[in-house]
């Protein structure tokens, strides 16, 4: 297993996603229509066995760093966040986040976790660029990208389908110097 660090914030910490997480709520999140309404999950039943296969794959991959988001006060696993498709030569990676417990929505958890991952990506992994894409219907993710200082880079028209409806994918990105300037201003 590759070494994924533990990252600590004010109200949460991030640790490597592990086999034990498949015993908790994590597999259920991917079957919850509220949690999956803006991502590709939820089209078919997601099982504990599928979670175990995914955890095994990412724990061995040098191209993925997947963290469990843990609430510090309760030690509850409340979501996952990752840098994936890490391109070592171009020094860029895709950012993804899944907040699994709807009770935490709108409480700043995503921003706190994302800032930890971005700082890790730019400082420790020495990335030059972090990017993400989200459904044009996912207003919360669009707000998060902008709060993180990401810039809209483009739109992939009708690139996503959910429940038989097409949506555009809005692409965002941020360079290391832009993030450091934004981070140092906060």
CSV table of N, CA, C and O in Angstrom, one decimal, residues 83-159:
chain,number,residue,atom,x,y,z
A,83,UNK,N,-7.4,13.3,-5.2
A,83,UNK,CA,-6.6,13.7,-6.3
A,83,UNK,C,-6.5,12.5,-7.1
A,83,UNK,O,-5.9,11.5,-6.7
A,84,UNK,N,-7.0,12.5,-8.3
A,84,UNK,CA,-7.0,11.3,-9.2
A,84,UNK,C,-6.5,11.6,-10.6
A,84,UNK,O,-6.3,12.8,-10.9
A,85,UNK,N,-6.2,10.6,-11.3
A,85,UNK,CA,-5.6,10.8,-12.7
A,85,UNK,C,-4.4,11.7,-12.5
A,85,UNK,O,-4.2,12.6,-13.4
A,86,UNK,N,-3.6,11.4,-11.5
A,86,UNK,CA,-2.3,12.2,-11.3
A,86,UNK,C,-1.4,12.0,-12.5
A,86,UNK,O,-1.0,10.9,-12.8
A,87,UNK,N,-1.0,13.1,-13.1
A,87,UNK,CA,-0.1,13.0,-14.3
A,87,UNK,C,1.3,13.6,-13.7
A,87,UNK,O,1.4,14.8,-13.5
A,88,UNK,N,2.2,12.7,-13.5
A,88,UNK,CA,3.4,13.0,-12.9
A,88,UNK,C,4.3,13.9,-13.8
A,88,UNK,O,4.9,14.9,-13.3
A,89,UNK,N,4.3,13.7,-15.1
A,89,UNK,CA,5.1,14.5,-16.0
A,89,UNK,C,4.5,15.9,-16.1
A,89,UNK,O,5.3,16.9,-16.0
A,90,UNK,N,3.2,16.0,-16.4
A,90,UNK,CA,2.6,17.4,-16.5
A,90,UNK,C,2.3,18.0,-15.2
A,90,UNK,O,1.9,19.2,-15.1
A,91,UNK,N,2.4,17.3,-14.1
A,91,UNK,CA,2.2,17.7,-12.7
A,91,UNK,C,0.8,18.3,-12.5
A,91,UNK,O,0.6,19.4,-12.1
A,92,UNK,N,-0.2,17.5,-13.0
A,92,UNK,CA,-1.6,17.9,-12.7
A,92,UNK,C,-2.4,16.8,-12.3
A,92,UNK,O,-2.0,15.6,-12.4
A,93,UNK,N,-3.5,17.0,-11.7
A,93,UNK,CA,-4.4,16.0,-11.1
A,93,UNK,C,-5.8,16.5,-11.1
A,93,UNK,O,-6.1,17.7,-11.0
A,94,UNK,N,-6.7,15.6,-11.2
A,94,UNK,CA,-8.2,15.9,-11.1
A,94,UNK,C,-8.6,15.8,-9.6
A,94,UNK,O,-8.3,14.8,-8.9
A,95,UNK,N,-9.4,16.8,-9.2
A,95,UNK,CA,-10.0,16.9,-7.9
A,95,UNK,C,-11.4,16.3,-7.9
A,95,UNK,O,-12.1,16.6,-8.8
A,96,UNK,N,-11.7,15.5,-7.0
A,96,UNK,CA,-13.1,14.9,-6.8
A,96,UNK,C,-13.5,14.9,-5.4
A,96,UNK,O,-12.6,14.7,-4.5
A,97,UNK,N,-14.7,15.1,-5.1
A,97,UNK,CA,-15.2,15.1,-3.7
A,97,UNK,C,-16.6,14.4,-3.7
A,97,UNK,O,-17.4,14.7,-4.6
A,98,UNK,N,-16.9,13.7,-2.7
A,98,UNK,CA,-18.2,13.1,-2.4
A,98,UNK,C,-18.5,13.3,-1.0
A,98,UNK,O,-17.9,12.7,-0.1
A,99,UNK,N,-19.5,14.1,-0.7
A,99,UNK,CA,-20.0,14.3,0.7
A,99,UNK,C,-21.1,13.3,0.9
A,99,UNK,O,-22.2,13.5,0.2
A,100,UNK,N,-20.9,12.3,1.7
A,100,UNK,CA,-21.9,11.2,1.8
A,100,UNK,C,-23.0,11.4,2.7
A,100,UNK,O,-24.0,10.7,2.6
A,101,UNK,N,-22.8,12.3,3.7
A,101,UNK,CA,-23.9,12.4,4.7
A,101,UNK,C,-24.6,13.8,4.5
A,101,UNK,O,-24.0,14.8,4.8
A,102,UNK,N,-25.8,13.8,3.9
A,102,UNK,CA,-26.5,15.0,3.6
A,102,UNK,C,-26.6,16.0,4.8
A,102,UNK,O,-26.8,17.2,4.6
A,103,UNK,N,-26.6,15.5,6.0
A,103,UNK,CA,-26.7,16.3,7.2
A,103,UNK,C,-25.5,17.3,7.3
A,103,UNK,O,-25.7,18.3,8.0
A,104,UNK,N,-24.4,17.1,6.6
A,104,UNK,CA,-23.3,18.0,6.7
A,104,UNK,C,-23.3,19.1,5.5
A,104,UNK,O,-22.5,19.9,5.5
A,105,UNK,N,-24.2,18.9,4.6
A,105,UNK,CA,-24.3,19.8,3.4
A,105,UNK,C,-24.4,21.3,3.9
A,105,UNK,O,-25.2,21.6,4.8
A,106,UNK,N,-23.7,22.2,3.3
A,106,UNK,CA,-23.8,23.6,3.6
A,106,UNK,C,-23.1,24.0,4.8
A,106,UNK,O,-23.2,25.2,5.3
A,107,UNK,N,-22.2,23.2,5.4
A,107,UNK,CA,-21.6,23.5,6.7
A,107,UNK,C,-20.1,23.8,6.5
A,107,UNK,O,-19.3,23.8,7.5
A,108,UNK,N,-19.6,23.9,5.3
A,108,UNK,CA,-18.2,24.2,5.0
A,108,UNK,C,-17.2,23.0,5.0
A,108,UNK,O,-16.0,23.2,4.9
A,109,UNK,N,-17.8,21.8,5.1
A,109,UNK,CA,-17.0,20.6,5.2
A,109,UNK,C,-16.2,20.4,3.9
A,109,UNK,O,-15.0,20.1,3.9
A,110,UNK,N,-16.9,20.6,2.8
A,110,UNK,CA,-16.2,20.5,1.5
A,110,UNK,C,-15.1,21.4,1.3
A,110,UNK,O,-14.0,21.0,0.8
A,111,UNK,N,-15.3,22.7,1.6
A,111,UNK,CA,-14.2,23.7,1.5
A,111,UNK,C,-13.0,23.3,2.4
A,111,UNK,O,-11.9,23.4,1.9
A,112,UNK,N,-13.3,23.0,3.6
A,112,UNK,CA,-12.2,22.7,4.5
A,112,UNK,C,-11.4,21.5,4.0
A,112,UNK,O,-10.2,21.5,4.0
A,113,UNK,N,-12.1,20.4,3.6
A,113,UNK,CA,-11.4,19.2,3.1
A,113,UNK,C,-10.7,19.5,1.8
A,113,UNK,O,-9.5,19.1,1.6
A,114,UNK,N,-11.3,20.3,0.9
A,114,UNK,CA,-10.6,20.6,-0.3
A,114,UNK,C,-9.4,21.5,-0.1
A,114,UNK,O,-8.4,21.2,-0.8
A,115,UNK,N,-9.4,22.4,0.8
A,115,UNK,CA,-8.2,23.2,1.0
A,115,UNK,C,-7.1,22.3,1.5
A,115,UNK,O,-5.9,22.5,1.2
A,116,UNK,N,-7.4,21.3,2.4
A,116,UNK,CA,-6.3,20.4,2.8
A,116,UNK,C,-5.7,19.6,1.6
A,116,UNK,O,-4.5,19.5,1.5
A,117,UNK,N,-6.6,19.1,0.8
A,117,UNK,CA,-6.1,18.3,-0.4
A,117,UNK,C,-5.4,19.2,-1.4
A,117,UNK,O,-4.3,18.8,-1.9
A,118,UNK,N,-5.8,20.4,-1.6
A,118,UNK,CA,-5.1,21.3,-2.5
A,118,UNK,C,-3.7,21.7,-2.0
A,118,UNK,O,-2.8,21.7,-2.7
A,119,UNK,N,-3.7,22.0,-0.7
A,119,UNK,CA,-2.4,22.3,-0.1
A,119,UNK,C,-1.4,21.1,-0.2
A,119,UNK,O,-0.3,21.3,-0.6
A,120,UNK,N,-1.9,19.9,0.0
A,120,UNK,CA,-1.2,18.7,-0.1
A,120,UNK,C,-0.7,18.5,-1.6
A,120,UNK,O,0.5,18.2,-1.8
A,121,UNK,N,-1.6,18.7,-2.5
A,121,UNK,CA,-1.3,18.5,-3.9
A,121,UNK,C,-0.2,19.5,-4.4
A,121,UNK,O,0.7,19.1,-5.1
A,122,UNK,N,-0.4,20.7,-4.0
A,122,UNK,CA,0.6,21.7,-4.5
A,122,UNK,C,1.9,21.7,-3.7
A,122,UNK,O,3.0,21.8,-4.3
A,123,UNK,N,1.8,21.5,-2.4
A,123,UNK,CA,3.1,21.5,-1.6
A,123,UNK,C,3.8,20.2,-1.5
A,123,UNK,O,5.0,20.1,-1.8
A,124,UNK,N,3.1,19.1,-1.2
A,124,UNK,CA,3.8,17.8,-1.1
A,124,UNK,C,4.0,17.1,-2.4
A,124,UNK,O,5.0,16.6,-2.7
A,125,UNK,N,2.9,17.1,-3.3
A,125,UNK,CA,3.0,16.4,-4.5
A,125,UNK,C,3.7,17.3,-5.6
A,125,UNK,O,4.0,16.8,-6.7
A,126,UNK,N,3.8,18.5,-5.3
A,126,UNK,CA,4.4,19.5,-6.2
A,126,UNK,C,3.7,19.6,-7.5
A,126,UNK,O,4.3,19.7,-8.6
A,127,UNK,N,2.3,19.6,-7.5
A,127,UNK,CA,1.5,19.7,-8.7
A,127,UNK,C,1.6,21.1,-9.2
A,127,UNK,O,1.8,22.1,-8.4
A,128,UNK,N,1.4,21.3,-10.5
A,128,UNK,CA,1.4,22.6,-11.1
A,128,UNK,C,-0.1,23.0,-11.3
A,128,UNK,O,-0.4,24.2,-11.2
A,129,UNK,N,-1.0,22.1,-11.5
A,129,UNK,CA,-2.4,22.4,-11.8
A,129,UNK,C,-3.3,21.3,-11.2
A,129,UNK,O,-3.0,20.1,-11.2
A,130,UNK,N,-4.5,21.8,-10.7
A,130,UNK,CA,-5.5,20.9,-10.2
A,130,UNK,C,-6.8,21.3,-11.0
A,130,UNK,O,-7.1,22.5,-11.1
A,131,UNK,N,-7.5,20.3,-11.4
A,131,UNK,CA,-8.7,20.6,-12.2
A,131,UNK,C,-9.9,19.7,-11.8
A,131,UNK,O,-9.7,18.7,-11.1
A,132,UNK,N,-11.1,20.1,-12.2
A,132,UNK,CA,-12.3,19.3,-11.9
A,132,UNK,C,-13.3,19.7,-13.0
A,132,UNK,O,-13.3,20.7,-13.6
A,133,UNK,N,-14.3,18.8,-13.1
A,133,UNK,CA,-15.5,19.1,-13.9
A,133,UNK,C,-16.7,18.7,-13.1
A,133,UNK,O,-16.7,17.8,-12.3
A,134,UNK,N,-17.8,19.4,-13.4
A,134,UNK,CA,-19.0,19.2,-12.6
A,134,UNK,C,-20.2,19.4,-13.5
A,134,UNK,O,-20.1,20.3,-14.5
A,135,UNK,N,-21.3,18.8,-13.2
A,135,UNK,CA,-22.5,19.0,-14.0
A,135,UNK,C,-23.0,20.5,-13.9
A,135,UNK,O,-22.8,21.1,-12.8
A,136,UNK,N,-23.5,21.0,-14.9
A,136,UNK,CA,-24.0,22.4,-14.9
A,136,UNK,C,-25.1,22.6,-13.9
A,136,UNK,O,-25.5,23.7,-13.5
A,137,UNK,N,-25.7,21.4,-13.5
A,137,UNK,CA,-26.8,21.5,-12.5
A,137,UNK,C,-26.3,21.5,-11.1
A,137,UNK,O,-27.1,21.7,-10.1
A,138,UNK,N,-25.0,21.2,-10.9
A,138,UNK,CA,-24.5,21.1,-9.5
A,138,UNK,C,-23.9,22.4,-9.1
A,138,UNK,O,-22.7,22.7,-9.1
A,139,UNK,N,-24.8,23.2,-8.6
A,139,UNK,CA,-24.5,24.6,-8.2
A,139,UNK,C,-23.6,24.6,-7.0
A,139,UNK,O,-22.7,25.5,-6.9
A,140,UNK,N,-23.7,23.7,-6.0
A,140,UNK,CA,-22.9,23.7,-4.9
A,140,UNK,C,-21.4,23.4,-5.2
A,140,UNK,O,-20.5,24.0,-4.7
A,141,UNK,N,-21.2,22.5,-6.2
A,141,UNK,CA,-19.8,22.2,-6.6
A,141,UNK,C,-19.2,23.4,-7.4
A,141,UNK,O,-18.0,23.7,-7.2
A,142,UNK,N,-20.1,24.1,-8.1
A,142,UNK,CA,-19.6,25.3,-8.9
A,142,UNK,C,-19.2,26.4,-7.9
A,142,UNK,O,-18.1,27.0,-8.0
A,143,UNK,N,-20.0,26.5,-6.8
A,143,UNK,CA,-19.6,27.5,-5.8
A,143,UNK,C,-18.3,27.1,-5.1
A,143,UNK,O,-17.5,28.0,-4.8
A,144,UNK,N,-18.2,25.8,-4.8
A,144,UNK,CA,-17.0,25.4,-4.1
A,144,UNK,C,-15.7,25.6,-5.0
A,144,UNK,O,-14.7,26.1,-4.5
A,145,UNK,N,-15.8,25.3,-6.3
A,145,UNK,CA,-14.7,25.6,-7.2
A,145,UNK,C,-14.3,27.0,-7.1
A,145,UNK,O,-13.1,27.4,-7.0
A,146,UNK,N,-15.2,27.9,-7.2
A,146,UNK,CA,-14.9,29.3,-7.2
A,146,UNK,C,-14.4,29.8,-5.8
A,146,UNK,O,-13.4,30.6,-5.8
A,147,UNK,N,-14.9,29.3,-4.7
A,147,UNK,CA,-14.4,29.6,-3.4
A,147,UNK,C,-12.9,29.2,-3.3
A,147,UNK,O,-12.1,29.8,-2.6
A,148,UNK,N,-12.5,28.1,-4.0
A,148,UNK,CA,-11.2,27.6,-3.9
A,148,UNK,C,-10.2,28.4,-4.9
A,148,UNK,O,-9.1,28.1,-4.9
A,149,UNK,N,-10.8,29.3,-5.6
A,149,UNK,CA,-10.0,30.1,-6.5
A,149,UNK,C,-9.9,29.5,-7.9
A,149,UNK,O,-9.1,30.0,-8.7
A,150,UNK,N,-10.6,28.5,-8.2
A,150,UNK,CA,-10.5,27.9,-9.5
A,150,UNK,C,-11.2,28.8,-10.5
A,150,UNK,O,-12.1,29.5,-10.1
A,151,UNK,N,-10.8,28.7,-11.7
A,151,UNK,CA,-11.3,29.5,-12.8
A,151,UNK,C,-12.1,28.5,-13.8
A,151,UNK,O,-11.6,27.4,-14.0
A,152,UNK,N,-13.2,29.0,-14.3
A,152,UNK,CA,-13.9,28.2,-15.3
A,152,UNK,C,-13.0,28.2,-16.5
A,152,UNK,O,-12.6,29.2,-17.0
A,153,UNK,N,-12.8,27.0,-17.0
A,153,UNK,CA,-11.9,26.9,-18.2
A,153,UNK,C,-12.6,26.5,-19.5
A,153,UNK,O,-12.1,26.6,-20.6
A,154,UNK,N,-13.8,26.0,-19.3
A,154,UNK,CA,-14.6,25.6,-20.5
A,154,UNK,C,-15.9,24.8,-20.1
A,154,UNK,O,-16.1,24.6,-19.0
A,155,UNK,N,-16.6,24.5,-21.2
A,155,UNK,CA,-17.8,23.7,-21.0
A,155,UNK,C,-17.8,22.6,-22.0
A,155,UNK,O,-17.6,22.9,-23.2
A,156,UNK,N,-18.1,21.4,-21.6
A,156,UNK,CA,-18.3,20.3,-22.5
A,156,UNK,C,-19.8,20.1,-22.6
A,156,UNK,O,-20.5,19.7,-21.6
A,157,UNK,N,-20.4,20.4,-23.8
A,157,UNK,CA,-21.8,20.5,-24.0
A,157,UNK,C,-22.4,19.0,-24.0
A,157,UNK,O,-21.8,18.1,-24.6
A,158,UNK,N,-23.5,18.9,-23.2
A,158,UNK,CA,-24.2,17.6,-23.2
A,158,UNK,C,-23.3,16.4,-23.0
A,158,UNK,O,-23.5,15.3,-23.5
A,159,UNK,N,-22.3,16.6,-22.1
A,159,UNK,CA,-21.3,15.5,-21.8
A,159,UNK,C,-21.7,14.6,-20.7
A,159,UNK,O,-21.0,13.6,-20.5
